[in-house]
PDB file of C-alpha atoms and ligand atoms in Angstrom:
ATOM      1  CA  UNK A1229    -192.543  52.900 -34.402  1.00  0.00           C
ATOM      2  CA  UNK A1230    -195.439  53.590 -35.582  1.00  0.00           C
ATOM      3  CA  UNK A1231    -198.586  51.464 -35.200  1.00  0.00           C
ATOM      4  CA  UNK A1232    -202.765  51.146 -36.603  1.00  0.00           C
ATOM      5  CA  UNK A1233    -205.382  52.353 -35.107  1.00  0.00           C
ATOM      6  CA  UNK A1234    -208.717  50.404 -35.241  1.00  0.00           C
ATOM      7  CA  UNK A1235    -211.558  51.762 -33.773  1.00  0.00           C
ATOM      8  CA  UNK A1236    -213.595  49.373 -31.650  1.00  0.00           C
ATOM      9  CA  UNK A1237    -216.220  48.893 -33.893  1.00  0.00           C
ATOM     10  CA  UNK A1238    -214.356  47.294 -36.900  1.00  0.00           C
ATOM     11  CA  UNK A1239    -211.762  44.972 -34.336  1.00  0.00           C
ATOM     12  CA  UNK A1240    -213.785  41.947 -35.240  1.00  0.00           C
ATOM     13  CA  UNK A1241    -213.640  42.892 -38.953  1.00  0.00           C
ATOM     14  CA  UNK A1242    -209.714  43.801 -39.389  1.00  0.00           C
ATOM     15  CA  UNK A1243    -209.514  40.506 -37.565  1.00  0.00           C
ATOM     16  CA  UNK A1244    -211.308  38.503 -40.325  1.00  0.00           C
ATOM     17  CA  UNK A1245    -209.394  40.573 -42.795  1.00  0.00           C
ATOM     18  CA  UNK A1246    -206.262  39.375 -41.136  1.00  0.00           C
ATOM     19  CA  UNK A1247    -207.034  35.406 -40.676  1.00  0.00           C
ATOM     20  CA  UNK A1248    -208.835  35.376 -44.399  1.00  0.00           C
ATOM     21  CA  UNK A1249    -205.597  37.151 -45.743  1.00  0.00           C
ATOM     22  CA  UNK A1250    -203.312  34.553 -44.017  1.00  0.00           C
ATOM     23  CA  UNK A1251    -205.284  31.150 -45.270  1.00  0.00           C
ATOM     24  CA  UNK A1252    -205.134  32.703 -48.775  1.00  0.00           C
ATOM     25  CA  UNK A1253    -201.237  32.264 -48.763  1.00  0.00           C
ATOM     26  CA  UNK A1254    -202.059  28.458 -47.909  1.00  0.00           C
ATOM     27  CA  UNK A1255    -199.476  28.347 -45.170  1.00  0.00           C
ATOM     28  CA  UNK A1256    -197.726  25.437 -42.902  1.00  0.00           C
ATOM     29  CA  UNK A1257    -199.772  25.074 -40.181  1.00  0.00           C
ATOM     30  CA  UNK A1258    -196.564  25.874 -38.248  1.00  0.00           C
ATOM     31  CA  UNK A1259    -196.442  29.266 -39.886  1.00  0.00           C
ATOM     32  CA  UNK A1260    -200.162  30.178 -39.358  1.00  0.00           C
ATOM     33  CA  UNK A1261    -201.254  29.299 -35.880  1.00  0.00           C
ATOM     34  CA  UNK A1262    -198.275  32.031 -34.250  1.00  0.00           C
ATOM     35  CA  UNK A1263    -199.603  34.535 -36.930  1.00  0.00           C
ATOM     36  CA  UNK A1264    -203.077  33.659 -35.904  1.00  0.00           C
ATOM     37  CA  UNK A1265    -202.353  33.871 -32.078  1.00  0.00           C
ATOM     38  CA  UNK A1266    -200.223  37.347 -32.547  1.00  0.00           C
ATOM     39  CA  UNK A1267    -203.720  38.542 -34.487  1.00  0.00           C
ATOM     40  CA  UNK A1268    -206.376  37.070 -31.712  1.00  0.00           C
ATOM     41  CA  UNK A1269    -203.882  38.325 -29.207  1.00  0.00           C
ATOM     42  CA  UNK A1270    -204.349  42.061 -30.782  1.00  0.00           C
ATOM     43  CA  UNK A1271    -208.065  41.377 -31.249  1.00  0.00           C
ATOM     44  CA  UNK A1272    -208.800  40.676 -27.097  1.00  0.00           C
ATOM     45  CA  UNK A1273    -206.176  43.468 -26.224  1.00  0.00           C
ATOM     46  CA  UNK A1274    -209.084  45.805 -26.095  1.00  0.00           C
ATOM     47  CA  UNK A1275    -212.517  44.660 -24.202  1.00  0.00           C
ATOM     48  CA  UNK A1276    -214.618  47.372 -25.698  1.00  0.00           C
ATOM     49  CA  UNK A1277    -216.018  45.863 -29.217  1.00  0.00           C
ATOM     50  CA  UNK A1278    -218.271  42.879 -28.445  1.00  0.00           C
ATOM     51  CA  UNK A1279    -221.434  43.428 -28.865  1.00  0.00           C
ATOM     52  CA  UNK A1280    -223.336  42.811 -25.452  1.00  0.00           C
ATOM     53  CA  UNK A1281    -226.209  40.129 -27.222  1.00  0.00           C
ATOM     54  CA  UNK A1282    -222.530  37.777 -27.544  1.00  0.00           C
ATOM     55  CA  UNK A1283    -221.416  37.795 -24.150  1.00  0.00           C
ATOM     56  CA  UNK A1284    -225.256  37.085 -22.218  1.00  0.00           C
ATOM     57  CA  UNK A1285    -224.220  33.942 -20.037  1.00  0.00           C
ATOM     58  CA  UNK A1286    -227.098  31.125 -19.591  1.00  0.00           C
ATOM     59  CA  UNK A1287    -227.790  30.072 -16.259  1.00  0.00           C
ATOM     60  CA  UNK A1288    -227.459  26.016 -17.381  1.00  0.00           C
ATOM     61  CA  UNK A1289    -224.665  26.058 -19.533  1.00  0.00           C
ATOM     62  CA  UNK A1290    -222.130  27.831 -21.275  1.00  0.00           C
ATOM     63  CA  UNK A1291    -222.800  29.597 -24.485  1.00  0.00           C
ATOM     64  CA  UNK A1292    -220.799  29.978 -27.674  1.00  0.00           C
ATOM     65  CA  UNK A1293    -222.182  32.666 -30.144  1.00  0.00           C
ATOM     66  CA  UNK A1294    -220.948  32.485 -33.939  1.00  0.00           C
ATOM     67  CA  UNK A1295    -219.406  36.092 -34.289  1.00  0.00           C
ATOM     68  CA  UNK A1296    -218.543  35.284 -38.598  1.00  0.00           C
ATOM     69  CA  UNK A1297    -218.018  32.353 -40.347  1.00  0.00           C
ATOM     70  CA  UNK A1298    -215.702  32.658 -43.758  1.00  0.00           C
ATOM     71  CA  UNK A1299    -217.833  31.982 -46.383  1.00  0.00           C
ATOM     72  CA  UNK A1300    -216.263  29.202 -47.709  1.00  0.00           C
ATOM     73  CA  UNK A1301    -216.006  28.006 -44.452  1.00  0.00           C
ATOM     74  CA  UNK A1302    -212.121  27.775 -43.700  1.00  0.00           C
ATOM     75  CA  UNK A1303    -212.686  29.444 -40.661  1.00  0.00           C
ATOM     76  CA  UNK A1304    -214.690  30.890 -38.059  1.00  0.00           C
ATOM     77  CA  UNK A1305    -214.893  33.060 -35.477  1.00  0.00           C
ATOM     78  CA  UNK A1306    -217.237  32.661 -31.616  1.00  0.00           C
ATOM     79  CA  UNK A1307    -217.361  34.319 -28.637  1.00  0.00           C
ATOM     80  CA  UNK A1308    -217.637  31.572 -25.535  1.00  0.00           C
ATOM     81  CA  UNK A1309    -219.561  32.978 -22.765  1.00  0.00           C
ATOM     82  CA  UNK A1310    -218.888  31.260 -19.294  1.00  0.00           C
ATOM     83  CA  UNK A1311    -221.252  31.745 -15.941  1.00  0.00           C
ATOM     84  CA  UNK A1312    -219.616  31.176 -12.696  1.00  0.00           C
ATOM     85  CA  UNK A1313    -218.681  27.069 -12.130  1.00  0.00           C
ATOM     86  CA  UNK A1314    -219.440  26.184 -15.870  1.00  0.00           C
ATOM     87  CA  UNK A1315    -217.046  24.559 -17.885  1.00  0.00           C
ATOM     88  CA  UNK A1316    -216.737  21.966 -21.563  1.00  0.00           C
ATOM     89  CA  UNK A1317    -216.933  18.302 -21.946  1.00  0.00           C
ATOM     90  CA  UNK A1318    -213.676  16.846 -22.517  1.00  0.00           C
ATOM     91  CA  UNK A1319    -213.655  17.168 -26.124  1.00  0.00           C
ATOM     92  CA  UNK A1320    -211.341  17.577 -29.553  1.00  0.00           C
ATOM     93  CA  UNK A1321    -211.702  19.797 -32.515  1.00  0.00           C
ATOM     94  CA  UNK A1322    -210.303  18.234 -35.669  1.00  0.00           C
ATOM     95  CA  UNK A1323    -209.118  21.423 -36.692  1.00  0.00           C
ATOM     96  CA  UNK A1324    -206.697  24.006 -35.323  1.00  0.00           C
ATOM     97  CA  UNK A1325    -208.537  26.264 -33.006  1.00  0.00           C
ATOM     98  CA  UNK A1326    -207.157  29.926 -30.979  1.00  0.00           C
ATOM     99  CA  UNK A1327    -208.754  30.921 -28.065  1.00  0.00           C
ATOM    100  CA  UNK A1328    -208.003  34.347 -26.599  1.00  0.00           C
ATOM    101  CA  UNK A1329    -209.636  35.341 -23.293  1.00  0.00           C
ATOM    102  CA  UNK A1330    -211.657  39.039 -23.594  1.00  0.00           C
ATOM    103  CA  UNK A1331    -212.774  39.228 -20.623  1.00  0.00           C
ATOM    104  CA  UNK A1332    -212.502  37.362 -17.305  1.00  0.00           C
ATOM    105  CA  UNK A1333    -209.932  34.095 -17.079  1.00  0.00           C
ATOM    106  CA  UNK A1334    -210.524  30.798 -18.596  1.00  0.00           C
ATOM    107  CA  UNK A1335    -208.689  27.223 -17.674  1.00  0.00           C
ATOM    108  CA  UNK A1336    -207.725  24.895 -19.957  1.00  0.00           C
ATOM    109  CA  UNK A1337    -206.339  21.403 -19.492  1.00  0.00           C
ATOM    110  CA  UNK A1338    -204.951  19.067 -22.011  1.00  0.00           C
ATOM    111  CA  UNK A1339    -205.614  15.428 -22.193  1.00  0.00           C
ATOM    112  CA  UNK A1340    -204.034  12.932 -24.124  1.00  0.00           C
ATOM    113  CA  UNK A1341    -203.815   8.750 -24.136  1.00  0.00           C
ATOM    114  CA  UNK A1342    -201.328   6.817 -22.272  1.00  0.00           C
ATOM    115  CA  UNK A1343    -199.712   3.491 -23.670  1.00  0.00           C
ATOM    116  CA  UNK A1344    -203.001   1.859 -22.059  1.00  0.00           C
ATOM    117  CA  UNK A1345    -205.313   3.576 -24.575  1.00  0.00           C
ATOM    118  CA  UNK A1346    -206.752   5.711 -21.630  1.00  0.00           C
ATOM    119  CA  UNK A1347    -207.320   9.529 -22.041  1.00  0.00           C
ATOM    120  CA  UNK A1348    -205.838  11.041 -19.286  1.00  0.00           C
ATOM    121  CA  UNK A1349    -204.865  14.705 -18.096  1.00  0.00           C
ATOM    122  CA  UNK A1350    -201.646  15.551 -19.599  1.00  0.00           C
ATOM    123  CA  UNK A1351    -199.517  18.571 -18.212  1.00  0.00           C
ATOM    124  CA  UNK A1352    -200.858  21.069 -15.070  1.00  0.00           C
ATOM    125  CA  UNK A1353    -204.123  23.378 -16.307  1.00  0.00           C
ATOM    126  CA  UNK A1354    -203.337  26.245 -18.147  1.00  0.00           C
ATOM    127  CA  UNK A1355    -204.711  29.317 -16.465  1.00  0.00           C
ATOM    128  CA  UNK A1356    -205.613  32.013 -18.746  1.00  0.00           C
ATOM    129  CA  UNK A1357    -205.819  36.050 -17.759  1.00  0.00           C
ATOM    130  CA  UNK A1358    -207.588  38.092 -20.312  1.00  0.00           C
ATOM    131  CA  UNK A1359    -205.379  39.610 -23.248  1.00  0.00           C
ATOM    132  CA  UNK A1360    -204.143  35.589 -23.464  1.00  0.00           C
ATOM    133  CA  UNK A1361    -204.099  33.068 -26.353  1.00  0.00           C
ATOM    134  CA  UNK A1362    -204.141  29.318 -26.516  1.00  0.00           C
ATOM    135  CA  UNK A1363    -203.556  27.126 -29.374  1.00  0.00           C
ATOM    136  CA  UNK A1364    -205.275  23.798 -30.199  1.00  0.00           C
ATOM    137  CA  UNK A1365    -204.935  21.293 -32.998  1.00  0.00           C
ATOM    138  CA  UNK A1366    -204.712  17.268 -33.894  1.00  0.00           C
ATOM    139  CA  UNK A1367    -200.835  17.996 -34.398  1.00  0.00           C
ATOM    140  CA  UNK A1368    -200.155  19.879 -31.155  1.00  0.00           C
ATOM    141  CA  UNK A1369    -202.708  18.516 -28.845  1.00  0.00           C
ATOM    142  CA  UNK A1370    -206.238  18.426 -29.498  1.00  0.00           C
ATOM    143  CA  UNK A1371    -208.290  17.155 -26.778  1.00  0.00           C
ATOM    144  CA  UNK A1372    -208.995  19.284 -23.587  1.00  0.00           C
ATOM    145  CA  UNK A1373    -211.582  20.698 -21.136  1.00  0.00           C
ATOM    146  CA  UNK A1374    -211.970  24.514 -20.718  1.00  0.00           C
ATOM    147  CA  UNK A1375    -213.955  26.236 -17.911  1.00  0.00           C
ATOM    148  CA  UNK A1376    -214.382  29.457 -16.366  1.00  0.00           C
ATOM    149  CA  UNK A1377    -211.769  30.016 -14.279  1.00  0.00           C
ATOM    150  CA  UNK A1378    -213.774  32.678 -11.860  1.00  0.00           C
ATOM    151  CA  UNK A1379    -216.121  31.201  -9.448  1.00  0.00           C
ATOM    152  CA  UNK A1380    -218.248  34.271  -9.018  1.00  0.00           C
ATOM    153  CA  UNK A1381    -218.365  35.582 -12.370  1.00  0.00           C
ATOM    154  CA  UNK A1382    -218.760  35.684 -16.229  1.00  0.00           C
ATOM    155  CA  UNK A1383    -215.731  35.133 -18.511  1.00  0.00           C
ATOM    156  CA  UNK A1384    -216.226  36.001 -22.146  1.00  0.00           C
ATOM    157  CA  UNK A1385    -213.253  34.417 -24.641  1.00  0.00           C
ATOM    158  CA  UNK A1386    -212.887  34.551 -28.594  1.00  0.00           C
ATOM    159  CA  UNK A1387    -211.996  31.409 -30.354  1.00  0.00           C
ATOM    160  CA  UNK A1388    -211.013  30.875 -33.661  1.00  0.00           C
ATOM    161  CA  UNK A1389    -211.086  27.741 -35.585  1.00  0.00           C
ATOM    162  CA  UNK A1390    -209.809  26.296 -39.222  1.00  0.00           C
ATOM    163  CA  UNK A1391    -213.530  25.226 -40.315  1.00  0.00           C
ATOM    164  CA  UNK A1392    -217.253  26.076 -39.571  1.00  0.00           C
ATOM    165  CA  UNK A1393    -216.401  24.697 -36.229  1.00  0.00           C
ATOM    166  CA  UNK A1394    -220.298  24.293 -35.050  1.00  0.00           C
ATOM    167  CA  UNK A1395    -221.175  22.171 -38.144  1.00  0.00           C
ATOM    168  CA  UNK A1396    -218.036  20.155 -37.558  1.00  0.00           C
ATOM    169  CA  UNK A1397    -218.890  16.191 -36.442  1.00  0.00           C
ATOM    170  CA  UNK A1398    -216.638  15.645 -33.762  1.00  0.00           C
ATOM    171  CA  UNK A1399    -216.063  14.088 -30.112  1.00  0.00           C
ATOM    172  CA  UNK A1400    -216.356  14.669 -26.731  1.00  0.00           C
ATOM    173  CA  UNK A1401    -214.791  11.540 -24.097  1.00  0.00           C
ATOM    174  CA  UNK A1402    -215.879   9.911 -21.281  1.00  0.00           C
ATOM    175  CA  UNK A1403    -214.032   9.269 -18.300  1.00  0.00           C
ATOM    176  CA  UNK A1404    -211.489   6.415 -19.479  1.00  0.00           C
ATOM    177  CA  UNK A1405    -211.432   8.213 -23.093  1.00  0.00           C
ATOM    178  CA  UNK A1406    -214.895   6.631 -24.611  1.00  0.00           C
ATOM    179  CA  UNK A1407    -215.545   8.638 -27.412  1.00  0.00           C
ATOM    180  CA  UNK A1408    -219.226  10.050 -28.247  1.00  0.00           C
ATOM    181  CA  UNK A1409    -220.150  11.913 -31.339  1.00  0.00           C
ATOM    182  CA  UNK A1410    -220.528  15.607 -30.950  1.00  0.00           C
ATOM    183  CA  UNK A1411    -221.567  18.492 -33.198  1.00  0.00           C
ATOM    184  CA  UNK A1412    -221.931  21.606 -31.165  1.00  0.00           C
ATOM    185  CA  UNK A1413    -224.009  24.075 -33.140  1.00  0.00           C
ATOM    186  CA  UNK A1414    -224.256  27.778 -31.879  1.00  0.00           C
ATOM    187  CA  UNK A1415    -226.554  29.547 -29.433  1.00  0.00           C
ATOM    188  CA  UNK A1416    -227.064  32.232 -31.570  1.00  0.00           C
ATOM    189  CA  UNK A1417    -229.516  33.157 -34.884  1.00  0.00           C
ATOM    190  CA  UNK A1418    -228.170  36.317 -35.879  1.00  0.00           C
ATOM    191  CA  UNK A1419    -224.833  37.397 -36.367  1.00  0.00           C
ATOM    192  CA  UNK A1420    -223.446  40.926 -35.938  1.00  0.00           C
ATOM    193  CA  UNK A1421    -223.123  43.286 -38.632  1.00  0.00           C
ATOM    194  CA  UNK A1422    -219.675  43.960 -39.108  1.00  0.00           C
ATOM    195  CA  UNK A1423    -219.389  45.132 -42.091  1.00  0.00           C
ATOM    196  CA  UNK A1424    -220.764  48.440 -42.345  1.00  0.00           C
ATOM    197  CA  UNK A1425    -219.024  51.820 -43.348  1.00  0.00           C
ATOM    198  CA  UNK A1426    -215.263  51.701 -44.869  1.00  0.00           C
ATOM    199  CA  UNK A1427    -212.989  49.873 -43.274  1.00  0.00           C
ATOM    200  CA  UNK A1428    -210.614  52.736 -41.849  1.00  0.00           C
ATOM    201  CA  UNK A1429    -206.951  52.364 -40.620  1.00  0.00           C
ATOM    202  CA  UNK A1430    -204.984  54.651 -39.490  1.00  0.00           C
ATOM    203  CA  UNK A1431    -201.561  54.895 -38.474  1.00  0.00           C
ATOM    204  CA  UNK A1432    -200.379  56.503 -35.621  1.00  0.00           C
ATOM    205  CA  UNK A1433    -197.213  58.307 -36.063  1.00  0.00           C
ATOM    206  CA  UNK A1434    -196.765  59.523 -32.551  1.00  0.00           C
ATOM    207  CA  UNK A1435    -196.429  56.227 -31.017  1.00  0.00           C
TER     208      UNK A1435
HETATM  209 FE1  LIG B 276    -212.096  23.423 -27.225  1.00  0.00          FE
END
């Protein structure tokens, strides 16, 4: 079978290509997040695209760089960046989100409400190697807490979300599920150039 070639530089671009080419056949949520993972999934196969001013760690808190945002804003596109012990707020999304570890291994765990109202961890966390994908939304689960699953070092993962996600008013809870308004932003000004030169695949025949 043969297969495409993408050199390193224009990963991040073939990707937006791909998720801007799915959302234009306006599919089922059902039918896009898989299609979306199998994408990210191809996108974090290779750790040798990222520019190096996305993936800086802060010593305080974790970063999350905006990497391209669609410019109608359907979707976007951030690296997290994760120094040793740091980890999220419990917090939702309102939008499906896909987060695919690069580099490193993240932990995710779910929460959702009990019959009492309170928002409790739901399910064992969800360690995540890098090369791996996650899947968030309000229909399969939307709440959770990520962190950086080394203790020693920096983990770098991509996530991908249905809307500008750091203009997005949203929540983060409190112990007991208290929910506080939250609109994340980015740690970044610029934003890479990706879009320089053709865009060239090629298939490779002798795979
Ligand atoms: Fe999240």
């Amino acid at each position: 079978m043969s297969k495409l070639i993408i050199q390193p530089e224009q990963r991040l671009r073939h990707f937006v290509h791909q998720v801007g080419a799915l959302l234009d056949t306006q599919p089922a949520e059902a039918q896009l997040l898989p299609a979306v993972a199998r994408a990210l999934a191809a996108l974090v196969a290779h750790d040798d695209w990222l520019p190096d001013e996305y993936a800086v760690p802060d010593p305080q808190r974790y970063r999350q760089y905006l990497l391209h945002a669609d410019t109608c804003e359907r979707f976007s596109v951030v690296s997290f960046v994760w120094g040793p012990g740091q980890f999220t707020p419990v917090h939702n999304h309102t939008v499906w989100g896909a987060v695919g570890v690069l580099r490193g291994a993240e932990t995710a765990q779910a929460f959702g409400r009990g019959g009492d109202g309170q928002l409790r961890a739901s399910g064992q966390p969800k360690r995540l190697e890098a090369g791996e994908v996650d899947l968030v939304s309000p229909s399969i689960g939307d709440v959770h807490q990520v962190s950086n699953a080394l203790a020693g070092g920096v983990s770098v993962s991509i996530h991908v979300y249905g809307g500008n996600i750091g203009a997005i008013a949203r929540s983060t809870f409190e112990p007991g599920g208290a929910a506080k308004p939250f609109i994340s932003g980015y740690s970044n000004t610029h934003l890479p150039n990706i879009w320089a030169g053709p865009l060239t695949l090629q298939q490779d025949v002798s795979a």
